[in-house]
Tab-separated table of C-alpha atoms and ligand atoms in Angstrom:
chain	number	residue	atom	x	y	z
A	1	UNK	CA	25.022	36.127	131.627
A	2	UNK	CA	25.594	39.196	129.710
A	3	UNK	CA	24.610	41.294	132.918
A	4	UNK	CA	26.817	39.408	134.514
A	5	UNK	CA	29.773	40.355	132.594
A	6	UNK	CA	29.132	43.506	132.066
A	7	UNK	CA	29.198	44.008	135.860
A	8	UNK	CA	32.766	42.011	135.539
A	9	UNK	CA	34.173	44.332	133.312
A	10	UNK	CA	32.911	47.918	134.638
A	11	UNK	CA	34.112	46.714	138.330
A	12	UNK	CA	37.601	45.704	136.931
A	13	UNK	CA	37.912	49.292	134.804
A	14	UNK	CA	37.026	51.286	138.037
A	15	UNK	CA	39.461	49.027	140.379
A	16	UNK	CA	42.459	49.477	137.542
A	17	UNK	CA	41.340	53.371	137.259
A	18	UNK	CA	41.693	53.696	140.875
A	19	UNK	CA	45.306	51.523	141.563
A	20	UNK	CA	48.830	53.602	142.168
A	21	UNK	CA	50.972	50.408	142.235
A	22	UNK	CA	52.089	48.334	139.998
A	23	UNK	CA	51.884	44.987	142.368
A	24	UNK	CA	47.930	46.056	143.024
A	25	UNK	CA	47.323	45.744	139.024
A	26	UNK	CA	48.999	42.248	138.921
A	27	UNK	CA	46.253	41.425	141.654
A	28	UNK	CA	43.580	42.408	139.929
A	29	UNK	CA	44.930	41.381	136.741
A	30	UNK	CA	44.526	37.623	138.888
A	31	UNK	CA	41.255	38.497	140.253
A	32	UNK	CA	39.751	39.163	137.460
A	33	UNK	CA	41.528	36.996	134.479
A	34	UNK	CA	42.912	34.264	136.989
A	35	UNK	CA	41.615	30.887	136.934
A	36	UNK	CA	39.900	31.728	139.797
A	37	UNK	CA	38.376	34.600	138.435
A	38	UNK	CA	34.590	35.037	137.774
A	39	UNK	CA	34.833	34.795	134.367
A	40	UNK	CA	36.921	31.628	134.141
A	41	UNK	CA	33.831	30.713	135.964
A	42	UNK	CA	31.554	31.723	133.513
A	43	UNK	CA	33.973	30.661	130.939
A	44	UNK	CA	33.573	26.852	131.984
A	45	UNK	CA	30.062	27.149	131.071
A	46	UNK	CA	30.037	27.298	127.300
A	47	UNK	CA	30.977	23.660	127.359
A	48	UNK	CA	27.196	22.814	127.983
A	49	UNK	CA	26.003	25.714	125.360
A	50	UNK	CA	24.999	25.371	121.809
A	51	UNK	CA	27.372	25.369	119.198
A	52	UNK	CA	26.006	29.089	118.495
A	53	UNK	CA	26.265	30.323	121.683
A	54	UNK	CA	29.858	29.204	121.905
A	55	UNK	CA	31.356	31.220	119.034
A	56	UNK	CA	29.372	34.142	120.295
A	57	UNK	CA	30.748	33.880	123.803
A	58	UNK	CA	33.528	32.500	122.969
A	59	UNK	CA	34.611	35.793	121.205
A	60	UNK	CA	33.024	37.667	123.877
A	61	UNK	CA	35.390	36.206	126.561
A	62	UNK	CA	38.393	36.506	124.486
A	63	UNK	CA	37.455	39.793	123.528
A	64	UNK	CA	36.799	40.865	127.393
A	65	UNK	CA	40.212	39.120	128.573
A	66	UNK	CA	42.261	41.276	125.495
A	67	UNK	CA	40.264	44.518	127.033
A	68	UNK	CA	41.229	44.188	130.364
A	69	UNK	CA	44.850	42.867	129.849
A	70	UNK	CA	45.703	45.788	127.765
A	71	UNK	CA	43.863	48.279	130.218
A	72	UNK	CA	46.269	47.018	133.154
A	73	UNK	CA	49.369	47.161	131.457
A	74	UNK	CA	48.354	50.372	129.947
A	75	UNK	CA	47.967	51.543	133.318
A	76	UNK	CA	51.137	49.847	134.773
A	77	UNK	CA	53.199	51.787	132.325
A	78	UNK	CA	51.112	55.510	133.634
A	79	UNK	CA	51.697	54.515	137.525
A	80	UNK	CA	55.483	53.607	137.071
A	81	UNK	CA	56.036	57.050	134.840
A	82	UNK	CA	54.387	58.920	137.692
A	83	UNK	CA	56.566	57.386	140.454
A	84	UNK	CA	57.154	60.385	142.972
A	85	UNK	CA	60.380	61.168	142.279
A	86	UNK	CA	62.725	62.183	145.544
A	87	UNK	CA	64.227	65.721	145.061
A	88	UNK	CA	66.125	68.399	147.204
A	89	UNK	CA	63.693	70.951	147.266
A	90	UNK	CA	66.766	73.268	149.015
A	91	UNK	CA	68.766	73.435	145.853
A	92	UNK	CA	68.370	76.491	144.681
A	93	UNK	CA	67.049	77.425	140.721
A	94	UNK	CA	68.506	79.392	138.157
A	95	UNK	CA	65.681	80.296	135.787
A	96	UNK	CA	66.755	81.793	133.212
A	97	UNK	CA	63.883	83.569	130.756
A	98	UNK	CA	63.484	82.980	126.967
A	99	UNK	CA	63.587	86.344	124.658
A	100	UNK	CA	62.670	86.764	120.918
A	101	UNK	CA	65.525	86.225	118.524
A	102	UNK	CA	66.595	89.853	116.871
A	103	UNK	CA	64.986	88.429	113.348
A	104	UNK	CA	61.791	87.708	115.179
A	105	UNK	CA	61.671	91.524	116.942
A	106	UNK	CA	62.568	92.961	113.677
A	107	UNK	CA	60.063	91.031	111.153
A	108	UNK	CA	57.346	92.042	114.072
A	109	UNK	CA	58.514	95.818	113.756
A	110	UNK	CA	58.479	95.996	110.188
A	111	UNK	CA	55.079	94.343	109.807
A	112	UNK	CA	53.688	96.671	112.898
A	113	UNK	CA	54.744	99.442	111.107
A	114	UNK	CA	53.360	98.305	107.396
A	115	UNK	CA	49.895	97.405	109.287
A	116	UNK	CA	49.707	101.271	110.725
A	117	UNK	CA	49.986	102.121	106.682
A	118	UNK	CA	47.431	100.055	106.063
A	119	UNK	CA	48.553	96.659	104.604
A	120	UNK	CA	47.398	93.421	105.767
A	121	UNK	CA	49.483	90.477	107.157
A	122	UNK	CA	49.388	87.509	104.666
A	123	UNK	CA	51.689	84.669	105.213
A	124	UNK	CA	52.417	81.525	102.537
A	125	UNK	CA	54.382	77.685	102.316
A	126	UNK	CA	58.194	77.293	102.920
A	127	UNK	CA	57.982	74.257	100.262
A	128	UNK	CA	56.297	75.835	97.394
A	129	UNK	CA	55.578	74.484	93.757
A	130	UNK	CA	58.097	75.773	90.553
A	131	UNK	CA	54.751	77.591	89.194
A	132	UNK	CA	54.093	80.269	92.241
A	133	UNK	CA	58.507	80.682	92.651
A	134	UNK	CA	58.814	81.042	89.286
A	135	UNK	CA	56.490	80.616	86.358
A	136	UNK	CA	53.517	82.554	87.339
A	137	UNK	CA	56.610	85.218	88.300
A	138	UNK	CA	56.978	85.727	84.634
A	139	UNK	CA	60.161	83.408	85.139
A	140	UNK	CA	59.853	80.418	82.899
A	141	UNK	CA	61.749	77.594	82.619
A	142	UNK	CA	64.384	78.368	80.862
A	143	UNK	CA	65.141	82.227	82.311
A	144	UNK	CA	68.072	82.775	82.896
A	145	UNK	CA	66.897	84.712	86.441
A	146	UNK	CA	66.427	81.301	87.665
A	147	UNK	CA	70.600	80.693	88.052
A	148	UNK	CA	70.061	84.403	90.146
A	149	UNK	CA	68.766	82.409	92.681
A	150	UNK	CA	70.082	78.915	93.723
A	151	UNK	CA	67.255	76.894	94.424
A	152	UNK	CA	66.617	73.728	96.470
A	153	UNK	CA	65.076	71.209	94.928
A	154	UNK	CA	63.028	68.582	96.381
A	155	UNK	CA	62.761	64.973	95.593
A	156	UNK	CA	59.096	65.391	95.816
A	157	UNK	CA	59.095	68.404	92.383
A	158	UNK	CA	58.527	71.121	94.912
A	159	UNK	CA	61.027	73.973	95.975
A	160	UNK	CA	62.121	75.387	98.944
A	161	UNK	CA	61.174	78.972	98.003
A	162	UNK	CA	64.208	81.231	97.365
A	163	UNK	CA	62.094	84.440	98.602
A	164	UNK	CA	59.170	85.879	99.706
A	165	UNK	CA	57.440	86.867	96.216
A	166	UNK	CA	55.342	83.825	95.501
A	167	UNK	CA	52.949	85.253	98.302
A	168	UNK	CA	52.529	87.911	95.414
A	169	UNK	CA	50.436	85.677	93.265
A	170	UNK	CA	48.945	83.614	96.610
A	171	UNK	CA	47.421	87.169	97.346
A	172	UNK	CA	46.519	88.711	94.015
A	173	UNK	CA	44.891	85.030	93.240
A	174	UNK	CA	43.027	84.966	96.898
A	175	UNK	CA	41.983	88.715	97.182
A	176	UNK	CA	42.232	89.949	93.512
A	177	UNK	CA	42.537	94.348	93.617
A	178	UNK	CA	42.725	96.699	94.929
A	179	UNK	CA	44.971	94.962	97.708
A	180	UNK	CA	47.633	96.276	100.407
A	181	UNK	CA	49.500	93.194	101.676
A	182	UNK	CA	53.011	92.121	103.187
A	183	UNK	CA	54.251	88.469	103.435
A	184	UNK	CA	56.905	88.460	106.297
A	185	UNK	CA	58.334	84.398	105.481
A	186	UNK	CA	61.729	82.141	105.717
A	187	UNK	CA	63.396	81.705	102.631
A	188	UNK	CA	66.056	79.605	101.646
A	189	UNK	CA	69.640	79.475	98.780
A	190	UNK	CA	72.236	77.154	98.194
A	191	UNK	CA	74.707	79.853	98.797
A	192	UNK	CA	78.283	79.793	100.334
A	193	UNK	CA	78.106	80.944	103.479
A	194	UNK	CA	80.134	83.877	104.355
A	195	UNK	CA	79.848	87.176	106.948
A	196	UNK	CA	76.514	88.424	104.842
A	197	UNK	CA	75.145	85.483	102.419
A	198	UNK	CA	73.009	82.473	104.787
A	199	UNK	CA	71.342	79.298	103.351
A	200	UNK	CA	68.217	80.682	105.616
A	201	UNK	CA	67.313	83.873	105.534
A	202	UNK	CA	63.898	86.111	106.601
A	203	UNK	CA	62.175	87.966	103.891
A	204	UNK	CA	59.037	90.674	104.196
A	205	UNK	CA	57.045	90.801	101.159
A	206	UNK	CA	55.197	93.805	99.983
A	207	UNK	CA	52.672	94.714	97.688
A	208	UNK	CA	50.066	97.633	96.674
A	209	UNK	CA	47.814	97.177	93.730
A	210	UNK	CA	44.994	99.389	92.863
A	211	UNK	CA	44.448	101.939	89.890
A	212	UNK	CA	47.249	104.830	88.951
A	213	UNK	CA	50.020	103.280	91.253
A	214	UNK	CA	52.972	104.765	90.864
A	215	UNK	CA	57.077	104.320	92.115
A	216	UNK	CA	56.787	107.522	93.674
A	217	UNK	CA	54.529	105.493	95.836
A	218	UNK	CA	56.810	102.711	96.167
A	219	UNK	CA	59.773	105.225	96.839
A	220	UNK	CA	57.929	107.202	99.754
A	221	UNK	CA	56.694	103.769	100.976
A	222	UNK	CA	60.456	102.992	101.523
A	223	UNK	CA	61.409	105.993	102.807
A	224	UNK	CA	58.981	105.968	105.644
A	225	UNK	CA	59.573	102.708	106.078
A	226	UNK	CA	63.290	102.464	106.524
A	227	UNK	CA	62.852	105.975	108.738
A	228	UNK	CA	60.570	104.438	111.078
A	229	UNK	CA	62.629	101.027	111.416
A	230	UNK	CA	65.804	103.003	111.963
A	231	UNK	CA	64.310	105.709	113.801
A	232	UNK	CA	66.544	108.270	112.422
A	233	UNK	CA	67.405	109.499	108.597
A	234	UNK	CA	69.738	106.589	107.116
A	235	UNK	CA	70.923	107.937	103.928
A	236	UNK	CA	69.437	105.513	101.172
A	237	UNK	CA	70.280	105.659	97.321
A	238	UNK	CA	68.344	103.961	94.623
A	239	UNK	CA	69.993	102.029	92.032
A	240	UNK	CA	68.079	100.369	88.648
A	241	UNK	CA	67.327	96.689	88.893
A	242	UNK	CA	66.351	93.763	87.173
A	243	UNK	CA	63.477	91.182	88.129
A	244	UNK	CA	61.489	89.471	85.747
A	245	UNK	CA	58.384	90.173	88.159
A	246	UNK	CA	58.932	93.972	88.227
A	247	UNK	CA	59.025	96.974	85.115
A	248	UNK	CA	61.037	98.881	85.933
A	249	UNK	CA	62.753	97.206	88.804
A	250	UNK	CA	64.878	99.139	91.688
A	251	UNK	CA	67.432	98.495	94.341
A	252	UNK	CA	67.724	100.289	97.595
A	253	UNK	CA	70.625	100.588	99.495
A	254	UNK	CA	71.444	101.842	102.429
A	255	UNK	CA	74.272	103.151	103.934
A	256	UNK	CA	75.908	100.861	106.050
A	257	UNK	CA	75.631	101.406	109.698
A	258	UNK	CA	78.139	99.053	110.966
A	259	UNK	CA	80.780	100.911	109.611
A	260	UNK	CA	79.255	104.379	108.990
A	261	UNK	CA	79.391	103.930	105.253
A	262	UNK	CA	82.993	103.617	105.522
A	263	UNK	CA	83.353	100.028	104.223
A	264	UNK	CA	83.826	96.542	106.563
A	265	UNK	CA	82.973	92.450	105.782
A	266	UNK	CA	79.359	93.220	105.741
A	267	UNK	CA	79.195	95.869	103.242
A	268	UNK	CA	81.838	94.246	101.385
A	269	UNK	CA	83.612	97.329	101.916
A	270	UNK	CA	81.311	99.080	99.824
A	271	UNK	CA	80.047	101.410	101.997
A	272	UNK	CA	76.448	100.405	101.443
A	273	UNK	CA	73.920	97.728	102.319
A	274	UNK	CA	71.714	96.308	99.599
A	275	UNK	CA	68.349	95.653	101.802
A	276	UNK	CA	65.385	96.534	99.917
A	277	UNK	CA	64.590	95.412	95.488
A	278	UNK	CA	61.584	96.781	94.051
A	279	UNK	CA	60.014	97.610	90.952
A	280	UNK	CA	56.356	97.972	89.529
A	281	UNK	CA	54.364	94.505	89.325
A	282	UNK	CA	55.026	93.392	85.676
A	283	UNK	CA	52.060	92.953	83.387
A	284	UNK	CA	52.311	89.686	83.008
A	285	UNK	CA	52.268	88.835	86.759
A	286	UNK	CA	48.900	90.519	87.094
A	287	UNK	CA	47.482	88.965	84.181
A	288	UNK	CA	49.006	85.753	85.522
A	289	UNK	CA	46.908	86.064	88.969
A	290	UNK	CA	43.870	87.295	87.323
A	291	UNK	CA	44.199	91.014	87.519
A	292	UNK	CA	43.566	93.374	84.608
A	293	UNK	CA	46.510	95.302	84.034
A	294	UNK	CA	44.822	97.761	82.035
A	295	UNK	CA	42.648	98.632	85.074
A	296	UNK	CA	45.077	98.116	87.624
A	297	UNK	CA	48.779	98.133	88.366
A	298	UNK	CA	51.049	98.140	91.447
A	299	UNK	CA	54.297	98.120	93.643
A	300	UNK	CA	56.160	95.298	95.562
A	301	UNK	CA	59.253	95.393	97.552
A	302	UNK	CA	61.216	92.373	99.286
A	303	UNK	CA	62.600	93.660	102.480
A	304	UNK	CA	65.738	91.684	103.265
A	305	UNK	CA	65.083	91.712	106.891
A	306	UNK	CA	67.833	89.476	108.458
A	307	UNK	CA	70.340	92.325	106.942
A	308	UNK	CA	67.346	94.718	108.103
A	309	UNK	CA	68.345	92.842	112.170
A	310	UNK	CA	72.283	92.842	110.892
A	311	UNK	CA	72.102	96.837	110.670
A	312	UNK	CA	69.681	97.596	113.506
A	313	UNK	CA	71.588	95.348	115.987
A	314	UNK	CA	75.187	95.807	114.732
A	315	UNK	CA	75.819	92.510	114.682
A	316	UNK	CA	78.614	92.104	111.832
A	317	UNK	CA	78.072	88.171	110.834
A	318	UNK	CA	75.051	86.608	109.847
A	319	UNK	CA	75.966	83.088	110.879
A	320	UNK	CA	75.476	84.484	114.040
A	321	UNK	CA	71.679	84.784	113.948
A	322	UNK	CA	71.106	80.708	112.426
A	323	UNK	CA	73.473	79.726	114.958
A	324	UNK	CA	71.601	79.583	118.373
A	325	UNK	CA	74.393	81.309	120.287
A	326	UNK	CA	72.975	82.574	123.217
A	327	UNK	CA	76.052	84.985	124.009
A	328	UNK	CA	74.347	86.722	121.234
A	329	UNK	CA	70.651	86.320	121.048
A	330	UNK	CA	70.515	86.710	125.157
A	331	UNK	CA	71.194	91.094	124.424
A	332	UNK	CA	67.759	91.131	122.511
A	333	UNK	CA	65.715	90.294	125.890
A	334	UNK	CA	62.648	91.785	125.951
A	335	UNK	CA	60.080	91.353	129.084
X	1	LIG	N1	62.003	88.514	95.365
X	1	LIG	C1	63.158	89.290	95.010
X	1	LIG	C2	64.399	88.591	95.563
X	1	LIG	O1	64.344	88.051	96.623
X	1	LIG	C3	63.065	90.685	95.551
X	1	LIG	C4	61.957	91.486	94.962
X	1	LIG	C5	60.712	91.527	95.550
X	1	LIG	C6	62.175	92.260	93.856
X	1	LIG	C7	59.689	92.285	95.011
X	1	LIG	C8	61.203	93.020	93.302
X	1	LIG	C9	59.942	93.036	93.885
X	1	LIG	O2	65.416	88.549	94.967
């Protein structure tokens, strides 16, 4: 008998495998489950079998009907979806072609160009945990760097991260020294929204650690940096700043090529862009991630590079680039 129905069952697969039609599947939904089926047939037998062999075929049959059942009206579903569908083949087609957004082409540039000097592409999590944003940042609980940066909490104890700099620690913990990386990553603040401050904004990380690093490094860095992106001298000035990650810490500015340094919205008519902080890798970050900082110390930078796409693109509001306006984004085609 069990011969039998496995003949049943591989002819019924191969006949609902093979049927386009929805009416042909209700006929051999009857052929094979019907009351005239085969295996109603073979069904009528188990009254004369033991009570053994009835709960074992018993459950075979009903096991064998549930099979098939679900197989046709699987399939029923897949032949309806696939229903030829009648169209004018003479209308004609507009296809329009995608293009990178201008914080896409500019995170790819800066990276391309960090890669030619040698650092490495490392990339870390959107959500990330209190201890890589801020603790292991030399920025404990209580800092008062942490109302710098207006975080997102989540109900879950993680944190949207507010920049790029946890991939700092990710990398010094992964690779230890001497390492050359960059971190190009989405970040996000609870910020008001206005002409240059976004919720969302892109970030590239960088970092150099290795023995007798020093800011003249981290300044010439910059300047070939910001040459290469802007393909031309921008004047840049360099202003002391405070991070609890970096000693001492910098800010870069540059001037602002919207309005030729004269002053507009997005330089807050100041003339000049803040795009790049910096500073020497604090002490207690190395030691943090493992890293002898009597051996070895280092540079990072965190390139503001949705300003960086503001300045090379002259576009004068950031909402702009969040907002999907394709009026906008369509100038940055590329093929
Ligand atoms: N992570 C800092 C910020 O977003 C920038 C920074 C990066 C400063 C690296 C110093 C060194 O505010």
């Amino acid at each position: 008998m069990q011969e039998e129905l496995k003949k049943i069952v591989s002819n019924a697969i191969n006949e609902i495998k093979e049927a386009k039609k929805e009416n042909d599947l209700l006929n051999i939904k009857s052929k094979y489950l019907g009351k005239k089926s085969k295996l109603a047939e073979l069904m009528s037998n188990l009254k004369s079998m033991s009570i053994e062999e009835k709960k074992k075929y018993g459950s075979l049959f009903n096991k064998i009907k549930k099979d098939l059942e679900s197989k046709v009206n699987e399939r029923i579903t897949e032949v309806n979806v696939t229903k030829d569908i009648d169209f004018d083949d003479t209308l004609p087609v507009e296809a329009k072609l995608g293009s990178l957004h201008p914080v896409t082409i500019v995170a790819k540039e800066v990276t391309d160009i960090l890669k030619r000097m040698g650092f490495s592409v490392v990339s870390g999590p959107e959500m990330e945990e209190e201890y890589f944003n801020f603790v292991a940042l030399n920025i404990p609980d209580d800092h008062p760097a942490r109302d710098m940066q207006d975080t997102y909490y989540l109900d879950n104890g993680k944190l949207l991260r507010t920049h790029t700099s946890p991939n700092q620690v990710h990398a010094m913990q992964k690779y230890g020294a001497p390492i050359r990386m960059c971190a190009p990553g989405r970040c996000f603040r609870n910020e008001d929204l206005d002409a240059s401050h976004e919720n969302t904004f892109f970030q590239v990380e960088g970092m150099v650690i290795d023995k007798n690093i020093s800011i003249g490094n981290l300044m010439y860095t910059m300047k070939e940096l910001l040459s290469a992106i802007f393909e031309r001298d921008v004047d840049v000035r360099v202003r002391p700043g405070f991070f609890p990650f970096v000693e001492p810490g910098v800010e870069i500015d540059c001037s602002c090529l919207i309005c030729g340094g004269k002053g507009c919205p997005t330089c807050k008519n100041s003339g000049w862009i803040e795009l790049c902080p910096g500073g020497m890798i604090h002490p207690n970050v190395l030691k943090e991630s493992g890293i002898d900082p009597e051996v070895y110390n280092g540079f990072a930078f965190g390139l503001g590079i949705t300003r960086l796409a503001m300045m090379k693109y002259k576009i004068d509001d950031i909402r702009v680039l969040n907002s999907g306006d394709l009026r906008v984004l369509d100038k940055f085609n590329v093929e």
